[in-house]
Coordinates of C-alpha atoms in Angstrom, one line a residue:
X338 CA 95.4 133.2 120.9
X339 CA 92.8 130.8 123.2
X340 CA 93.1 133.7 126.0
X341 CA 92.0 136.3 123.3
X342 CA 89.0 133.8 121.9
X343 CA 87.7 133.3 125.8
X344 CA 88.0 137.2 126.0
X345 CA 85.9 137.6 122.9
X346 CA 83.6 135.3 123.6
X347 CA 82.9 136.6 127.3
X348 CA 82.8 140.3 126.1
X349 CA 80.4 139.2 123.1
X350 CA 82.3 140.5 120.1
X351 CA 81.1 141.1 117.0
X352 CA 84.3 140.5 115.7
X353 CA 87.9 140.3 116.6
X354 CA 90.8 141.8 114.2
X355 CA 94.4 140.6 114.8
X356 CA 96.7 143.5 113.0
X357 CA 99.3 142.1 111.7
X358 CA 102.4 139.2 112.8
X359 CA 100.0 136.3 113.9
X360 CA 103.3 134.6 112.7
X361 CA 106.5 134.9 113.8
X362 CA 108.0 134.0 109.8
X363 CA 107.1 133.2 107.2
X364 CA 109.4 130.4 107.0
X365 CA 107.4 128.0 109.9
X366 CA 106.9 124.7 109.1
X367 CA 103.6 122.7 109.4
X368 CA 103.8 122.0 113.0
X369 CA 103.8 125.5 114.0
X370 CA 100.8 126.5 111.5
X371 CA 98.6 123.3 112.9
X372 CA 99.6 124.7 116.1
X373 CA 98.2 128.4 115.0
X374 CA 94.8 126.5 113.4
X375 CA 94.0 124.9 115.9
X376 CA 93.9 128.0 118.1
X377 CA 92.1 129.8 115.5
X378 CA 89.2 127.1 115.7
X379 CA 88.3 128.2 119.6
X380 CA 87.3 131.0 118.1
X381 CA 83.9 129.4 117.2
X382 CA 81.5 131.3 115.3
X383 CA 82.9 134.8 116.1
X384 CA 84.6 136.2 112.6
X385 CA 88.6 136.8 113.1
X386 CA 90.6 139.3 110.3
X387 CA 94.1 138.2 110.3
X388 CA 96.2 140.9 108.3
X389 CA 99.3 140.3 107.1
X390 CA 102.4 142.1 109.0
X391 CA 106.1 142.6 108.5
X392 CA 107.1 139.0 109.7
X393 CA 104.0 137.2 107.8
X394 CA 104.3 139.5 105.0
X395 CA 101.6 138.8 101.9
X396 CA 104.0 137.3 99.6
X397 CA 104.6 134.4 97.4
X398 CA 105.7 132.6 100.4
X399 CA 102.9 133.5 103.0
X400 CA 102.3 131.4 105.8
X401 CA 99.3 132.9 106.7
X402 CA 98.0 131.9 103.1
X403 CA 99.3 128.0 104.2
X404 CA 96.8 127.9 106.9
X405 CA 94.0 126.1 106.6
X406 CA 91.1 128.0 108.6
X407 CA 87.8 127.7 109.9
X408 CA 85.4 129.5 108.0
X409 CA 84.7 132.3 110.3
X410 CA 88.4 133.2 110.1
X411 CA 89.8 135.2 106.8
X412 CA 93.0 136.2 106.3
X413 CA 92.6 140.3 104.9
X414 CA 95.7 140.0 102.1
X415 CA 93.9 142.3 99.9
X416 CA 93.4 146.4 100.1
X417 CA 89.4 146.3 99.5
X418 CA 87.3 146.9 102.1
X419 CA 85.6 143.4 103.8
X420 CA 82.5 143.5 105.4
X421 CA 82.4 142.8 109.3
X422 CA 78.8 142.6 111.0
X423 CA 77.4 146.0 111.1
X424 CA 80.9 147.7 109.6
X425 CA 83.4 147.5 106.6
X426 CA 86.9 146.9 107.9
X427 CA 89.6 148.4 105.4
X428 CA 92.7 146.3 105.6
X429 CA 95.9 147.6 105.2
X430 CA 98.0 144.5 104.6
X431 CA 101.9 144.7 103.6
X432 CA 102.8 142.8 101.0
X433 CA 106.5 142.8 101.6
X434 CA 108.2 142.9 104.7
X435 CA 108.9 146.3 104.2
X436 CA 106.9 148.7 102.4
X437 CA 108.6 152.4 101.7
X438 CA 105.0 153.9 100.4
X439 CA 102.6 154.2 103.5
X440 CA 100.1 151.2 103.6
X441 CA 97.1 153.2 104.1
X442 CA 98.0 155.5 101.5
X443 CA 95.1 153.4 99.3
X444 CA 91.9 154.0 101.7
X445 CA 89.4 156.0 100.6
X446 CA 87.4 159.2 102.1
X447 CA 83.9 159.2 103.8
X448 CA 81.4 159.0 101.1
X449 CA 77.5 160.2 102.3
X450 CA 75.6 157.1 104.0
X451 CA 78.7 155.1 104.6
X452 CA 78.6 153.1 107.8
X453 CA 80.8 152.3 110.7
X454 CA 84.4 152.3 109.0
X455 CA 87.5 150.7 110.4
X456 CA 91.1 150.8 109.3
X457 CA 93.2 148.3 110.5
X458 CA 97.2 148.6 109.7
X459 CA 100.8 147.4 110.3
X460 CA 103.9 149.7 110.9
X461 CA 105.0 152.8 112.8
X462 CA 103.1 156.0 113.6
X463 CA 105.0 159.0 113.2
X464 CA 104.7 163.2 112.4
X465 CA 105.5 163.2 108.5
X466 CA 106.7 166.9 108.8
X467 CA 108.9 166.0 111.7
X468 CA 110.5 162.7 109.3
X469 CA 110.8 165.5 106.1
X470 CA 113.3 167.6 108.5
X471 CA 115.4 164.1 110.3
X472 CA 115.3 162.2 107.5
X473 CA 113.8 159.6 109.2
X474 CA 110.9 158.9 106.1
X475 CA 113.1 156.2 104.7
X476 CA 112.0 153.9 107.4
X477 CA 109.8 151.4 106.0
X478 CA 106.1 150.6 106.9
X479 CA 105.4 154.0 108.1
X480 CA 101.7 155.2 108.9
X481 CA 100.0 158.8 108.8
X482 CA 97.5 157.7 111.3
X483 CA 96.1 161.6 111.5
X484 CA 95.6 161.7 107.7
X485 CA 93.3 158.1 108.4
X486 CA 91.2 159.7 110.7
X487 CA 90.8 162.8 108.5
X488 CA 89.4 160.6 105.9
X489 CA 86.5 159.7 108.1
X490 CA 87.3 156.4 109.8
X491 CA 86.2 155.5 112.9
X492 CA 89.0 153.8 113.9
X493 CA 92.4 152.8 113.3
X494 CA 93.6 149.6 114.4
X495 CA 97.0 149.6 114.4
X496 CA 99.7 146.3 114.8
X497 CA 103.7 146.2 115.2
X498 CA 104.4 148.0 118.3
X499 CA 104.2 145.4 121.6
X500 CA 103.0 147.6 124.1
X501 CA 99.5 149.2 124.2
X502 CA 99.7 153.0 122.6
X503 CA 97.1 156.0 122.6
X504 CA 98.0 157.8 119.0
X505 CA 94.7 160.0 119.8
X506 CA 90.7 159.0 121.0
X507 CA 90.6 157.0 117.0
X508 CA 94.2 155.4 116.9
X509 CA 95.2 152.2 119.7
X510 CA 98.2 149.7 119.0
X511 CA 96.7 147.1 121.3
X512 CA 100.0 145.6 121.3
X513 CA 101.1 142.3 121.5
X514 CA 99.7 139.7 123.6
X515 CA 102.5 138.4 125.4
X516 CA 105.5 140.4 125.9
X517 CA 109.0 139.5 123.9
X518 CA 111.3 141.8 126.1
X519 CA 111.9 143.3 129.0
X520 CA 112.0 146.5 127.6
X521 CA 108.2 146.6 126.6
X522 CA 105.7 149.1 127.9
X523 CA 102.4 147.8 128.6
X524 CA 102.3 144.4 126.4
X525 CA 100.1 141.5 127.3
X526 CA 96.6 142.8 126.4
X527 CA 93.8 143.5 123.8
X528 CA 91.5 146.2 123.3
X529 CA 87.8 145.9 123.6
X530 CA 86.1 148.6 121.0
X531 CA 82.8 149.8 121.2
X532 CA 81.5 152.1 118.1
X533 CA 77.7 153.2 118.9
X534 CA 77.6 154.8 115.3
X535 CA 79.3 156.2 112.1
X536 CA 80.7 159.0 113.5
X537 CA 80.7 158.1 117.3
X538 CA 83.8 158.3 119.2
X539 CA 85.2 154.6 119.8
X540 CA 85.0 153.6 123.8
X541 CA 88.1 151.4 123.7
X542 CA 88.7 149.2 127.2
X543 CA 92.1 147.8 127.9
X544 CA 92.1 144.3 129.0
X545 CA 94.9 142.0 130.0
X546 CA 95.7 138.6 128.9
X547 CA 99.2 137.7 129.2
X548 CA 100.0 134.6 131.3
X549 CA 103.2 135.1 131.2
X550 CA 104.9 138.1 134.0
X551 CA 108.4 139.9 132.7
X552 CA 109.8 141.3 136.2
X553 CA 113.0 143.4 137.0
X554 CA 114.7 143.8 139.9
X555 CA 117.0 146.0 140.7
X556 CA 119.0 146.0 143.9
X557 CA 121.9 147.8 146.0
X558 CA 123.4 145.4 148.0
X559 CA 125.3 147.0 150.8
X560 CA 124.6 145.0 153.5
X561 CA 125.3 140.9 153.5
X562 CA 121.7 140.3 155.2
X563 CA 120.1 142.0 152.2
X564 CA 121.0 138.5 150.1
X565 CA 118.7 136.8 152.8
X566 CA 115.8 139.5 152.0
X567 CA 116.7 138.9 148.4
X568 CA 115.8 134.8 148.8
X569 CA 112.3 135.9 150.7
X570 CA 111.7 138.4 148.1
X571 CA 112.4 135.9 145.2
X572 CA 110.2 132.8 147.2
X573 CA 107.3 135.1 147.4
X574 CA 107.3 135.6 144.0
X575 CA 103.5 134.1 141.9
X576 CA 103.7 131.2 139.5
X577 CA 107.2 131.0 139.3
X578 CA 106.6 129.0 136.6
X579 CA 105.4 131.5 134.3
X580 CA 107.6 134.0 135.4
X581 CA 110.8 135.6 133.5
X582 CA 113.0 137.6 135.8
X583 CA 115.5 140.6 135.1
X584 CA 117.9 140.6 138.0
X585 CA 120.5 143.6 138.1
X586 CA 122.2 143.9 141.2
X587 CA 125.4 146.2 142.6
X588 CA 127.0 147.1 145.6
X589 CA 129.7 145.4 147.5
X590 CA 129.5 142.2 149.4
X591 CA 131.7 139.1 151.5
X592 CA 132.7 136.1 149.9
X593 CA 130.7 134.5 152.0
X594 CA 127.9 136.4 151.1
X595 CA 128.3 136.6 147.5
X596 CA 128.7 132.4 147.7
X597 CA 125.1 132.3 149.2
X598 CA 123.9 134.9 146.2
X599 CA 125.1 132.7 143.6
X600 CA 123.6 129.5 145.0
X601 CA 120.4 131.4 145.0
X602 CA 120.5 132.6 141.2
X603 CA 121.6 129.3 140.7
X604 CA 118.5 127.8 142.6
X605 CA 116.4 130.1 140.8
X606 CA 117.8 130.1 137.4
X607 CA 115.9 126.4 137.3
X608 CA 112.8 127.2 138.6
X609 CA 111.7 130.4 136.4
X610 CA 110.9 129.9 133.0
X611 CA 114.2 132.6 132.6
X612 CA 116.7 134.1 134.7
X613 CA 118.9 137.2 133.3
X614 CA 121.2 137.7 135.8
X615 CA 123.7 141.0 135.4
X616 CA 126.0 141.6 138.7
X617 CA 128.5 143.3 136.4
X618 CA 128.2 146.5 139.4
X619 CA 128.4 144.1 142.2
X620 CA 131.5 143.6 143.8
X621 CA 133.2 141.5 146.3
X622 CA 135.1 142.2 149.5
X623 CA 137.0 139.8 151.7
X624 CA 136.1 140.0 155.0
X625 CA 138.5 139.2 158.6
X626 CA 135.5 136.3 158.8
X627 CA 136.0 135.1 155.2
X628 CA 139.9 134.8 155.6
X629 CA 139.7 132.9 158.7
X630 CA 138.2 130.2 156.8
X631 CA 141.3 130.6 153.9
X632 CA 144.3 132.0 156.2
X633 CA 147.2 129.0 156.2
X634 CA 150.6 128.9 157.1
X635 CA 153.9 130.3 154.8
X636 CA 153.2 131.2 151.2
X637 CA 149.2 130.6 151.3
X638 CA 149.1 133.7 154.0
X639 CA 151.1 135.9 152.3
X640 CA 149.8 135.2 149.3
X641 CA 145.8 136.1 150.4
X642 CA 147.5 139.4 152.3
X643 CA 148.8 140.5 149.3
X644 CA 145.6 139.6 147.2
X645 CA 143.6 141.2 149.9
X646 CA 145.5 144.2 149.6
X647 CA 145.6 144.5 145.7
X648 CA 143.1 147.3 144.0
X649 CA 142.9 144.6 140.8
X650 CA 139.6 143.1 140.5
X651 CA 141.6 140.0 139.0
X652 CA 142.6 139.6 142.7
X653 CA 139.5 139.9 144.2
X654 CA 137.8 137.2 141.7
X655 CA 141.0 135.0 142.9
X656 CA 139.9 135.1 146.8
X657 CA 136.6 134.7 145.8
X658 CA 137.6 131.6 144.2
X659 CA 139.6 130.0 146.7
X660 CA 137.2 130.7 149.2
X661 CA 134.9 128.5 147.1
X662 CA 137.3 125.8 146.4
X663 CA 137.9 125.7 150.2
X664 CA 134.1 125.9 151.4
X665 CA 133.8 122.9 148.9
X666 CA 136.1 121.1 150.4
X667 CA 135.1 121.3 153.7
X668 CA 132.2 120.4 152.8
X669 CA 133.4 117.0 151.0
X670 CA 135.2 115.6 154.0
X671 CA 131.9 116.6 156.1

């Protein structure tokens, strides 16, 4: 919220419009919403539309309604236009969680002399004729963002989705400003609008703000030197700090090797705000070198031929293990 507000304020905004989930629930308790006002006031004297989305819905139990703002700051619970600066701003607020009837459906056509006009809205953009024939128009909080446009507006300001989304030269999902999920597209930034005129077509500028970085990394390992290149790839990684990692690796690789990859995501697992690790494809073969290190006398060698030999993957994860449980050792009575 502060890394929007400095954006604002650098870019001189006339006025900044969040659509929809400022909150996470509706449910948060007073810590989190002193939390949220307090981020509100570095705002300063710049007016902030908050409308109400599908997890701060405008019901009897709003959050958003429990705040206690600044007075440049309004929350826009009500479908009547509010006046902005220079333009009216027609909120489009849901006042459950989810709403079957569109949420714009209420906003009115261009009348003769009406200024700059701006829709802003919560939900899904989709073709209605295309959700007729699939079936898909029983999803809730669903928005005809071409039939806003044809009404006259400006622009269409549009909340839910996390990722910055083009729905036309009238119609941006800024997203959200710091991503949830790997899976997002483009999250982590807001949109700078500029509207010369009623009428004029919106120049709309992208502009990051996440501090946060969502990486994956996927990998092949073939070769037990590319765990080394994996350890300088990982320590030249930027503010590890604020940095949530998606590891997927696969391949096949020693014991030995695959001991040194584990200590790593181990290593790593601490210093990331979040390691997922998924080496569900990565497999594990004992090497001549690795069984040198295991290889006894009677039953023990016998018993690492024949788990050597095995296809099972139960046998593998069983070398693996004693050659652990060895390597610890030695290195106990070292």
């Amino acid at each position: 919220m502060r890394a929007i507000a400095e954006v604002a304020r650098s870019r001189r905004a006339d006025f900044v419009l969040v659509a929809g989930d400022v909150l996470d629930d509706n449910g948060l308790g007073r810590d989190n919403l002193q939390q949220t006002a307090d981020a509100l006031r570095s705002y300063g004297d710049i007016p902030v539309g908050l409308l109400p989305g599908n997890h701060d819905a405008a019901t009897t139990d709003s959050a958003l309604m429990r705040l206690e703002l600044p007075p440049t700051v309004r929350v826009l619970a009500r479908r009547e236009p509010a006046r902005f600066g220079e333009s009216w701003v027609y909120p489009c607020p849901l006042l459950r969680r989810h709403e079957m009837d569109d949420p714009t459906r209420w906003l009115p056509a261009r009348e003769p002399g009406d200024g700059i006009r701006i829709a802003v809205a919560h939900g899904g953009v989709i073709d209605f004729a295309d959700a007729a024939q699939t079936g898909d128009s029983e999803t809730p909080n669903l928005i005809d963002a071409t039939r806003v446009i044809a009404k006259g507006f400006d622009y269409l300001a549009l909340g839910d989705w996390h990722g910055t989304f083009r729905f036309g030269s009238r119609a941006w999902y800024s997203g959200a400003p710091e991503a949830t999920r790997f899976k997002e597209s483009e999250p982590g930034a807001v949109l700078l609008v500029e509207i010369d005129g009623p009428g004029a077509e919106p120049r709309v500028e992208r502009i990051p703000v996440a501090q946060t970085r969502w990486l994956t990394l996927e990998q092949e390992l073939v070769d037990d030197a590319q765990v080394g290149q994996l350890r300088g790839q990982l320590d030249s990684l930027e503010e590890r700090s604020l940095t949530l990692l998606n590891v997927k690796l696969r391949g096949a690789i020693s014991l030995s090797a695959r001991d040194a990859l584990d200590a790593l995501l181990a290593d790593y697992a601490e210093r990331l705000v979040y390691l997922r690790q998924d080496v569900s494809g990565l497999q594990t073969r004992a090497t001549d070198a690795d069984l040198v290190r295991l290889r006894a006398e009677g039953f023990m060698a016998e018993a690492l031929d024949n788990l050597r030999e095995s296809p099972d993957e139960q046998a593998k994860d069983a070398i693996r293990l004693l050659y652990r449980l060895n390597r610890e050792a030695a290195d106990e009575a070292a």
